[in-house]
GROMACS .gro file of C-alpha atoms in nm:
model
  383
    1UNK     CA    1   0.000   0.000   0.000
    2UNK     CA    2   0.143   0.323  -0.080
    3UNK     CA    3   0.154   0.632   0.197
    4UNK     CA    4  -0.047   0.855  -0.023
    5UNK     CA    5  -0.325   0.624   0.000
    6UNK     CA    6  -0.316   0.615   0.380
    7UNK     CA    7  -0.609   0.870   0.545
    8UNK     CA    8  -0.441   0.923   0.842
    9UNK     CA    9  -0.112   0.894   1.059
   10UNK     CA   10  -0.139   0.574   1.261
   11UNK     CA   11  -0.186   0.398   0.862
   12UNK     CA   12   0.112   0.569   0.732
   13UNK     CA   13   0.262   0.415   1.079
   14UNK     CA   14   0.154   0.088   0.953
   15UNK     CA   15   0.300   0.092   0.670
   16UNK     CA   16   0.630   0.243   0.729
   17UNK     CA   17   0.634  -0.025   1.007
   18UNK     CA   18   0.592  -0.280   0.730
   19UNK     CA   19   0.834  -0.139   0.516
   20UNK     CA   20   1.105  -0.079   0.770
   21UNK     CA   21   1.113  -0.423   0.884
   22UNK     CA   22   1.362  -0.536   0.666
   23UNK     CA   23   1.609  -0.233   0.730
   24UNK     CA   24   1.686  -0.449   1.073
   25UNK     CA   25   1.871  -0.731   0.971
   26UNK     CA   26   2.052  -0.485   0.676
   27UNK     CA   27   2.141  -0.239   0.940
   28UNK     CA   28   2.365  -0.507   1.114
   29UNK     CA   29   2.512  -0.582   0.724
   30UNK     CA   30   2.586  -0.230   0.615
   31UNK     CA   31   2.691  -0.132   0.982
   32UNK     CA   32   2.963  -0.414   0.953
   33UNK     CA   33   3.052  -0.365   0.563
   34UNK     CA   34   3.045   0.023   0.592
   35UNK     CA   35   2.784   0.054   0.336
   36UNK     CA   36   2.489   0.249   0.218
   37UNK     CA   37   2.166   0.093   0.241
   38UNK     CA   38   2.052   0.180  -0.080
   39UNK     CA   39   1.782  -0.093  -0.067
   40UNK     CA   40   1.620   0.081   0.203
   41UNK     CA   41   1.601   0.438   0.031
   42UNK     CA   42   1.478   0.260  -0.264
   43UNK     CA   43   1.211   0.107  -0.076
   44UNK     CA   44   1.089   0.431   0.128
   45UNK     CA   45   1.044   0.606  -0.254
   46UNK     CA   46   0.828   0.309  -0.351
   47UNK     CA   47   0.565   0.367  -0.076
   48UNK     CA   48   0.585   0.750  -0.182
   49UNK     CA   49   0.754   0.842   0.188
   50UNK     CA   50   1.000   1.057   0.018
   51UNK     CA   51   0.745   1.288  -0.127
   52UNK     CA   52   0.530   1.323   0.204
   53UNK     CA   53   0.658   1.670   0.283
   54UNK     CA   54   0.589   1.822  -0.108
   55UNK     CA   55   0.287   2.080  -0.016
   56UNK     CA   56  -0.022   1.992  -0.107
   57UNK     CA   57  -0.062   2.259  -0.403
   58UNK     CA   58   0.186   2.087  -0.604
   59UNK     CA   59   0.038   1.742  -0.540
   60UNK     CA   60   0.200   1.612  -0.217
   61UNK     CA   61   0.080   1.591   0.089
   62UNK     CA   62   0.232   1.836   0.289
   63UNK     CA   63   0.286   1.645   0.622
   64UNK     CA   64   0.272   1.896   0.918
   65UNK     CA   65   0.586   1.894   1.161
   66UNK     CA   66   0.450   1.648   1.428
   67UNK     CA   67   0.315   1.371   1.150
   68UNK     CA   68   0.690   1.302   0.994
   69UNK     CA   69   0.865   1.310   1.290
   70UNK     CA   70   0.631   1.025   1.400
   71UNK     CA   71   0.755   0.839   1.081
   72UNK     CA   72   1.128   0.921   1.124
   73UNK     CA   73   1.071   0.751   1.472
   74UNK     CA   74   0.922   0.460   1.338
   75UNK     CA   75   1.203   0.434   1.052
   76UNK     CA   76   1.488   0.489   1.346
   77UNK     CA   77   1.322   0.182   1.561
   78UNK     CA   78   1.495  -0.041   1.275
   79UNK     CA   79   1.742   0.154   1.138
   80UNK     CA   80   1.895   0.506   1.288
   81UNK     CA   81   2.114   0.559   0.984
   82UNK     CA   82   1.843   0.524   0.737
   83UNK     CA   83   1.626   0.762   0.936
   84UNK     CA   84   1.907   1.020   1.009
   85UNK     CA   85   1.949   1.029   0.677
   86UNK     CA   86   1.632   1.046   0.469
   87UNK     CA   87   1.514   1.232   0.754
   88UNK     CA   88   1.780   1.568   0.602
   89UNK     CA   89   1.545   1.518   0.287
   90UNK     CA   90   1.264   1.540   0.404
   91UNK     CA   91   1.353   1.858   0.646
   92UNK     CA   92   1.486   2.020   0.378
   93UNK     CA   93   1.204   2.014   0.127
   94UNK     CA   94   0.961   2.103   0.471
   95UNK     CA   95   1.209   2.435   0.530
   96UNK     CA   96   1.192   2.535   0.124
   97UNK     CA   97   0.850   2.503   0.123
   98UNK     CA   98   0.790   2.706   0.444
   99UNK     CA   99   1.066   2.985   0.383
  100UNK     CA  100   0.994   2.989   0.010
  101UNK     CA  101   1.362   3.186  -0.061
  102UNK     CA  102   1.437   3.005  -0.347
  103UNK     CA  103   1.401   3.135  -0.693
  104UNK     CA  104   1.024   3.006  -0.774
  105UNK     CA  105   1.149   2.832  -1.106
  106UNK     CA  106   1.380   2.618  -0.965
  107UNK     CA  107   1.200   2.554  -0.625
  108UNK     CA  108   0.902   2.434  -0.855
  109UNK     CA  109   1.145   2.223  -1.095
  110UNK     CA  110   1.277   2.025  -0.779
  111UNK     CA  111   0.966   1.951  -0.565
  112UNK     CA  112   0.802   1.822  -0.915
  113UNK     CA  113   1.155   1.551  -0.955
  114UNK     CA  114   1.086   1.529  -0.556
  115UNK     CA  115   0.721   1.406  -0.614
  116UNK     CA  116   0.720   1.270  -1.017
  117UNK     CA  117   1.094   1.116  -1.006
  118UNK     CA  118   1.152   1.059  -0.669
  119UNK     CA  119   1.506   1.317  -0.630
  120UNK     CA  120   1.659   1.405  -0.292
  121UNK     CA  121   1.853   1.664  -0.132
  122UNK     CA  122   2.032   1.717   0.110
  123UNK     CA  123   2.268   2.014   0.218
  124UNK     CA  124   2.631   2.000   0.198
  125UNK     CA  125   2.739   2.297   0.483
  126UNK     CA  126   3.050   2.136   0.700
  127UNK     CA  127   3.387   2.145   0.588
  128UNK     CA  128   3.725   2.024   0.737
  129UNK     CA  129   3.849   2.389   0.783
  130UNK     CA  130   3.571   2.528   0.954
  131UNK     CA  131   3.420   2.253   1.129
  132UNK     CA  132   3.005   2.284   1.204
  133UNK     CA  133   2.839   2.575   1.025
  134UNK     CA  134   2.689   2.651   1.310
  135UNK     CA  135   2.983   2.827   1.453
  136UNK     CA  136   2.995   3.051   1.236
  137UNK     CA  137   3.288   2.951   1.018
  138UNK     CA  138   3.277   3.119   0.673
  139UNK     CA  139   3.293   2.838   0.396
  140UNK     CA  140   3.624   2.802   0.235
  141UNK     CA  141   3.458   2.701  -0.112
  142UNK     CA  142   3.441   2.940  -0.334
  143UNK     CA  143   3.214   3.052  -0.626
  144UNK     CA  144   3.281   3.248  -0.853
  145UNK     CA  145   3.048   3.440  -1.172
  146UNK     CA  146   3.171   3.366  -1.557
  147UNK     CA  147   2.930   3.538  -1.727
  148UNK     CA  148   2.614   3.382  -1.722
  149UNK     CA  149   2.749   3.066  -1.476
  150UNK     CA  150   2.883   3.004  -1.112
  151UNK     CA  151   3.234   2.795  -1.097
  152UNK     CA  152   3.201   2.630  -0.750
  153UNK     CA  153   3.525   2.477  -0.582
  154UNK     CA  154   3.541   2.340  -0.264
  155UNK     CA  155   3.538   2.050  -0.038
  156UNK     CA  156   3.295   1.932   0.168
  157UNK     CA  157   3.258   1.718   0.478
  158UNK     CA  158   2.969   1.535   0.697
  159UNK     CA  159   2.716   1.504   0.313
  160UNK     CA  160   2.489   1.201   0.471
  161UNK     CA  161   2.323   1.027   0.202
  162UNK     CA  162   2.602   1.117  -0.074
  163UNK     CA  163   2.539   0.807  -0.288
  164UNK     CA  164   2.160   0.824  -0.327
  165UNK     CA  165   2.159   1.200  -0.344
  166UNK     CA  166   1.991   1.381  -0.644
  167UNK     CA  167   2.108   1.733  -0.551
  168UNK     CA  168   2.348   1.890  -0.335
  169UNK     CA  169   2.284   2.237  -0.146
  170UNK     CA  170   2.645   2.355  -0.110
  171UNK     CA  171   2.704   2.699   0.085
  172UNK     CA  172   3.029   2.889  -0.054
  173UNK     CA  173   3.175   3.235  -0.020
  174UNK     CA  174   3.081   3.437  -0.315
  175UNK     CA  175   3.397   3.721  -0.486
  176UNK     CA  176   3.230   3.982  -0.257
  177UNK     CA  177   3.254   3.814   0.073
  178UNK     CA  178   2.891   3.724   0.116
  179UNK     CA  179   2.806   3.352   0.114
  180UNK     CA  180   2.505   3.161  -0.052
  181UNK     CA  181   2.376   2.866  -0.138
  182UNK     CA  182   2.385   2.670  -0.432
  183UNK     CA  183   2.203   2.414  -0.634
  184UNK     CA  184   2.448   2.157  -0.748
  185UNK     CA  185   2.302   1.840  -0.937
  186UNK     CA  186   2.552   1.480  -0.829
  187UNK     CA  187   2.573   1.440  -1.174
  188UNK     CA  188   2.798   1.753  -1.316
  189UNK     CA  189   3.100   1.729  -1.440
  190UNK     CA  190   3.350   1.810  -1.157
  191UNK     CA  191   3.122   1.646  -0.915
  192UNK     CA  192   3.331   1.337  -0.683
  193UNK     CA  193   3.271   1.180  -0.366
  194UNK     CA  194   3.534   1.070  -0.195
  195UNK     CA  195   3.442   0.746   0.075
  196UNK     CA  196   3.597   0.875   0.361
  197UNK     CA  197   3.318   0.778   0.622
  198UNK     CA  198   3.472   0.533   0.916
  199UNK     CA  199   3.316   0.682   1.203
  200UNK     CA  200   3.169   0.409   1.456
  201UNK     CA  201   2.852   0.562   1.505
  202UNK     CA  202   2.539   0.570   1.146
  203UNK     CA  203   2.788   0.391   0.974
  204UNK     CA  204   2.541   0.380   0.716
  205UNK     CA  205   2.462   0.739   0.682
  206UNK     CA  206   2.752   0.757   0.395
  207UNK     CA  207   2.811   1.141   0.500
  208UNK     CA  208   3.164   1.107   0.311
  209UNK     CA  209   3.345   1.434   0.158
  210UNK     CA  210   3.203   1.614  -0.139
  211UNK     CA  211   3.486   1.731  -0.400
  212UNK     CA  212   3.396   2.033  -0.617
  213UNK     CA  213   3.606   2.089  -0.899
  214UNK     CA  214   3.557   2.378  -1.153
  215UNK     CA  215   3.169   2.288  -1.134
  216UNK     CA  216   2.969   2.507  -1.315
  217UNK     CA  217   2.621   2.548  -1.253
  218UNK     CA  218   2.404   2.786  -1.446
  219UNK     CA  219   2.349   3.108  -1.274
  220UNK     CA  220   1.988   3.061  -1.135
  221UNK     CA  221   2.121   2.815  -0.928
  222UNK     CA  222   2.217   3.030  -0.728
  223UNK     CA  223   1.950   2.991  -0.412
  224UNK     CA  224   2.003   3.279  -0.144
  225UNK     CA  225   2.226   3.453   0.107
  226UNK     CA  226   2.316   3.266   0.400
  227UNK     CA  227   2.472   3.444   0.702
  228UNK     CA  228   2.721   3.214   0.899
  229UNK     CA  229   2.651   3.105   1.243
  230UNK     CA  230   2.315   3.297   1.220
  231UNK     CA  231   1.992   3.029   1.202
  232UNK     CA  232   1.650   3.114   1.253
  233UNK     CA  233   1.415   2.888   1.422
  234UNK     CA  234   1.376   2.554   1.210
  235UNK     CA  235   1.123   2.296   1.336
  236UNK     CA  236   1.253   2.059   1.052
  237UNK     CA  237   1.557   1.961   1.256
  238UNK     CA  238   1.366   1.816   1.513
  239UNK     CA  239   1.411   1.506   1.258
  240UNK     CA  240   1.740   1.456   1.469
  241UNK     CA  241   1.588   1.393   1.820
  242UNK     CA  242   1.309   1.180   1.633
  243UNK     CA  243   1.570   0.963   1.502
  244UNK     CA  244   1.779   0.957   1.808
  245UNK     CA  245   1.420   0.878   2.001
  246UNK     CA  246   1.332   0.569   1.798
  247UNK     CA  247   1.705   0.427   1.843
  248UNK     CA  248   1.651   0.433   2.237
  249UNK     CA  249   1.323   0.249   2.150
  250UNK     CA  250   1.487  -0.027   1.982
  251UNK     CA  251   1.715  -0.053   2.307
  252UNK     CA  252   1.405  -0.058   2.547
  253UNK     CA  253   1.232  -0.308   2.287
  254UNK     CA  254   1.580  -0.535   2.301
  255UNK     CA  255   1.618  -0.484   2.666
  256UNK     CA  256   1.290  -0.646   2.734
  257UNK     CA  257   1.250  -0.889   2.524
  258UNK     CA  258   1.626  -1.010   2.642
  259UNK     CA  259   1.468  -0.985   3.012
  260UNK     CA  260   1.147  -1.201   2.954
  261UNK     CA  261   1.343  -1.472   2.771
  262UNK     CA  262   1.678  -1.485   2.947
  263UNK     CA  263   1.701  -1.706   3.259
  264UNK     CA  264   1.975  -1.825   3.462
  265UNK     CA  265   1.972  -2.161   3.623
  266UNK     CA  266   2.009  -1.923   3.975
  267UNK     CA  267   1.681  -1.795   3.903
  268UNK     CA  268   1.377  -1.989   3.931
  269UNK     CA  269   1.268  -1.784   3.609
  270UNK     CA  270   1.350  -1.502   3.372
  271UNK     CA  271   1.523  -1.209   3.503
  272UNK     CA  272   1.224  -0.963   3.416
  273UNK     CA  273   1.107  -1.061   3.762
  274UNK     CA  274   1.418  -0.878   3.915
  275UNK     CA  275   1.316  -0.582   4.103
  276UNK     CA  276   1.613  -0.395   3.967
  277UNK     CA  277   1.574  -0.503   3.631
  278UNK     CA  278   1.211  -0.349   3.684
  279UNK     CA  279   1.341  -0.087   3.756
  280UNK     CA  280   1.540   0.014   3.464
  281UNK     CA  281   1.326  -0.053   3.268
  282UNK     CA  282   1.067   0.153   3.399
  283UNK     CA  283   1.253   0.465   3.420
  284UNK     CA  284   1.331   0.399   3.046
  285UNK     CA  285   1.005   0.398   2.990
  286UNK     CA  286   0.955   0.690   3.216
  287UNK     CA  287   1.147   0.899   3.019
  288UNK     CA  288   1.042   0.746   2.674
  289UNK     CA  289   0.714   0.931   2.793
  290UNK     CA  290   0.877   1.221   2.870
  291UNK     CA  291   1.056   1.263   2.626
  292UNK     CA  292   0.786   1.189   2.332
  293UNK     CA  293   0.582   1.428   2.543
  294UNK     CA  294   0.856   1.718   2.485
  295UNK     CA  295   0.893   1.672   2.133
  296UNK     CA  296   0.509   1.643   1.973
  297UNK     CA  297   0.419   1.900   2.211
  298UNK     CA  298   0.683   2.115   2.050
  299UNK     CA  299   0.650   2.009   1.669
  300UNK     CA  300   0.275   2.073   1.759
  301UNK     CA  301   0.281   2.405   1.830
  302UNK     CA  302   0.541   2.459   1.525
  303UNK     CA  303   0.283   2.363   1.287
  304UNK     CA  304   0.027   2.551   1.493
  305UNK     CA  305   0.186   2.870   1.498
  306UNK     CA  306   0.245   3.193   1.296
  307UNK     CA  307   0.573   3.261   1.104
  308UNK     CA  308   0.609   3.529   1.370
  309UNK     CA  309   0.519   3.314   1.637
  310UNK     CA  310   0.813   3.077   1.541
  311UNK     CA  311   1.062   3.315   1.543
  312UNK     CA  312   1.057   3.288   1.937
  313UNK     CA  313   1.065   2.899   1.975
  314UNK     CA  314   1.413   2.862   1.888
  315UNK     CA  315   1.523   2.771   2.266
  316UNK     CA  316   1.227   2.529   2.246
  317UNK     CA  317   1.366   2.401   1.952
  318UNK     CA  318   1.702   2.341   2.108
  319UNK     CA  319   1.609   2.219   2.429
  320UNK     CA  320   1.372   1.950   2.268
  321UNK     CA  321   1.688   1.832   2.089
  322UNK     CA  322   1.926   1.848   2.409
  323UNK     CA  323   1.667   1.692   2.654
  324UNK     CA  324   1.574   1.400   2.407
  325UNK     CA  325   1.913   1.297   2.247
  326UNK     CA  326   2.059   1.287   2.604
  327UNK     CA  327   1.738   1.109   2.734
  328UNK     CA  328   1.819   0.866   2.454
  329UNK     CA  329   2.163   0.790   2.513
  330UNK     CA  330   2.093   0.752   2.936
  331UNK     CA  331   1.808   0.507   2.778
  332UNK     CA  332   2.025   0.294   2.547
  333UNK     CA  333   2.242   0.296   2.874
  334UNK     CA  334   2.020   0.114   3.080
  335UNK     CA  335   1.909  -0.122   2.849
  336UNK     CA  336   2.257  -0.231   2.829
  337UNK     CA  337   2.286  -0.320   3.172
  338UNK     CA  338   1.963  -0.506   3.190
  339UNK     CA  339   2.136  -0.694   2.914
  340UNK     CA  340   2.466  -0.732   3.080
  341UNK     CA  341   2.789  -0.825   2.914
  342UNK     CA  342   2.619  -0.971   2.640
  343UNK     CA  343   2.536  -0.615   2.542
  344UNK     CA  344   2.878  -0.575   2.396
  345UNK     CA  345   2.819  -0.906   2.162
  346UNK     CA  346   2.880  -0.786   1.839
  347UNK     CA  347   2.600  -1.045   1.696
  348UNK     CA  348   2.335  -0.835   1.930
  349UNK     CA  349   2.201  -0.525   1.776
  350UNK     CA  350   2.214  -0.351   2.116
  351UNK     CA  351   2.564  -0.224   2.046
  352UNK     CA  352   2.504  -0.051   1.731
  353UNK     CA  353   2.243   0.124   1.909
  354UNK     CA  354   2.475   0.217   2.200
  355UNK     CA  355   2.706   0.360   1.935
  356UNK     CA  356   2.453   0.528   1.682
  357UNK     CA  357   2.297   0.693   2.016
  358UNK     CA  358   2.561   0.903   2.102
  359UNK     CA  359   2.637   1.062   1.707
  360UNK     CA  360   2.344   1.261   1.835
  361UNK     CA  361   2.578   1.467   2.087
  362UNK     CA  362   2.724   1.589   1.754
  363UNK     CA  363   2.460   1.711   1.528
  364UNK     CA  364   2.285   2.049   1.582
  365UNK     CA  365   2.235   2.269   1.736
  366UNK     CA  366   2.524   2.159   1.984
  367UNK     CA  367   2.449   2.072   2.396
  368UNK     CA  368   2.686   2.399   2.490
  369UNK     CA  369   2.552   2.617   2.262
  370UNK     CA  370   2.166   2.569   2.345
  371UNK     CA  371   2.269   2.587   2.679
  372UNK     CA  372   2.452   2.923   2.678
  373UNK     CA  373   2.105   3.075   2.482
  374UNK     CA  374   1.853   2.928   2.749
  375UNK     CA  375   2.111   3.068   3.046
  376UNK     CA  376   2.139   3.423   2.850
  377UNK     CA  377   1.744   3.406   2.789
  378UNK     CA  378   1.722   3.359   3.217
  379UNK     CA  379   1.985   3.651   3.274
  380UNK     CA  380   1.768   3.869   3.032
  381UNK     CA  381   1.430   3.821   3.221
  382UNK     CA  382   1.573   3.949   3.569
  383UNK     CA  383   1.744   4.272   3.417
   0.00000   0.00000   0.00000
């Protein structure tokens, strides 16, 4: 059945649930081989999930905030890399369609591939020199205007997806000093990705380096002006605490099933009856609660809101992220030691999630950061 069939969120659940099965047992495979699960992506565009977020006046469905981040949970529960990644996708086409900055013509020519030919995005930002855009680095590629063209060189770091991706959004620092963003397709000449992902944590994200040679793009490509270290609000990127939510899930899932079925001959039965294996996993699920509770209530009131209503939520927006990805990670935690030493058995899916978990302490907006705003927003209420 495909998504844009389903009439309402707990179907598209269903489905996704269904579809995402397999991505479990590949998860262990690419995770071990350092691949891309292509397979997966593949399948998500067959069911239509990568067009979910195309508004609804150019024949998608437009997904508000709260719906997709309950399928990017769902997708995460078998497979965090898969979800991290499809998840920048469909963020991305959720913030053009809500900021509408692009030029219209070439906004209109990608979100028809997006729904008719099933192209993704994703943004290419980080480099080596400068480290997380979010710091306010200024990007050492450059572009530069021949006549009626942009030549764009540059390298770029952290592109999840790079294999499968359609487009690349690559920020550079224009001959005047201002920076932009640019439309670059994967298949232009110049274009290379170099396989230089080996982290231990969404080894199957594929965010390897993105080579830019002499590329030259036409000059409507050209998106917009980006300002370095400056972001406004942007619900879309609550796709990260989604993902890392549905990887502590998997944990709790793991951790219980492992408790009901595993028991010692010192025990007259399984260890679930422990009272302190009760208890762990009750204050997982404790803050499973909590922690869903933070996040839909905030993506709620993002899709609820004015555009000048969101321009306050950005601590909201960064203390979802903080509050969940570190709920997550004590979580995954906890599961592990209902599990014991077996939770380091590389044959047990437990320790992937134990290392995909913490990759969330590195993707915006960073733990110090969102902490220094919400301590200068309390310092500004008492003056």
């Amino acid at each position: 059945m495909k998504l844009h069939n389903a009439l309402n969120l707990e179907e598209r659940k269903q489905i996704v649930h269904q579809t995402a099965q397999a991505f479990s047992e590949r998860a262990k495979i690419h995770d071990e081989q350092n691949t891309f699960p292509m397979e997966n992506i593949q399948e998500l565009k067959e069911i239509g999930y990568t067009s979910l977020t195309v508004p609804k006046t150019f024949g998608g469905k437009g997904l508000p905030l709260a719906e997709w981040l309950a399928l990017q949970e769902v997708i995460a529960t078998y497979d965090g890399s898969t979800s991290l990644s499809i998840g920048w996708h469909m963020g991305l086409i959720t913030n053009i369609s809500e900021s509408k900055a692009w030029p219209e013509d070439i906004y209109e020519q990608v979100l028809y591939e997006v729904l008719h030919e099933g192209k993704l995005l994703n943004a290419a930002a980080s480099e080596p020199e400068t480290g997380s855009p979010t710091r306010g680095g200024k990007p050492t590629t450059t572009a530069t205007r021949d006549h009626n063209n942009w030549i764009i060189n540059g390298r770029k770091s952290f592109t999840s997806m790079s294999p499968a991706l359609d487009y690349f959004i690559v920020s550079a620092t224009m001959e005047d000093g201002q920076v932009g963003n640019f439309l670059i397709n994967h298949s232009a000449q110049g274009v290379k990705i170099e396989e230089t992902w080996n982290s231990i944590a969404m080894r199957g994200t594929a965010s390897h380096d993105l080579h830019l040679k002499n590329v030259r793009i036409p000059f409507n490509h050209f998106l917009e002006l980006v300002q370095p270290g400056k972001k406004n609000p942007a619900g879309w990127l609550l796709h990260i605490p989604a993902c890392y939510l549905g990887i502590a899930q998997a944990a709790q899932n793991f951790a219980i099933e492992f408790a009901s079925t595993y028991s010692p001959n010192s025990l007259p039965g399984a260890i679930k009856d422990l009272p302190n294996v009760q208890t762990k996993i009750g204050e997982n699920e404790a803050d499973l609660l909590q922690a869903r509770y933070f996040l839909y209530g905030v993506a709620q009131k993002w899709d609820s809101s004015s555009k000048e209503e969101r321009q306050n939520m950005q601590n909201e927006l960064g203390s979802v992220k903080y509050q969940v990805v570190n709920s997550a990670i004590h979580i995954v935690d906890r599961a592990m030691r209902v599990v014991g030493a077996q939770s380091l058995f590389k044959d047990h899916s437990i320790q992937r999630y134990y290392r995909d978990v913490r990759a969330g302490l590195h993707n915006p907006p960073m733990d110090d950061r969102t902490l220094i705003l919400l301590a200068t927003e309390a310092f500004d209420r008492i003056k």
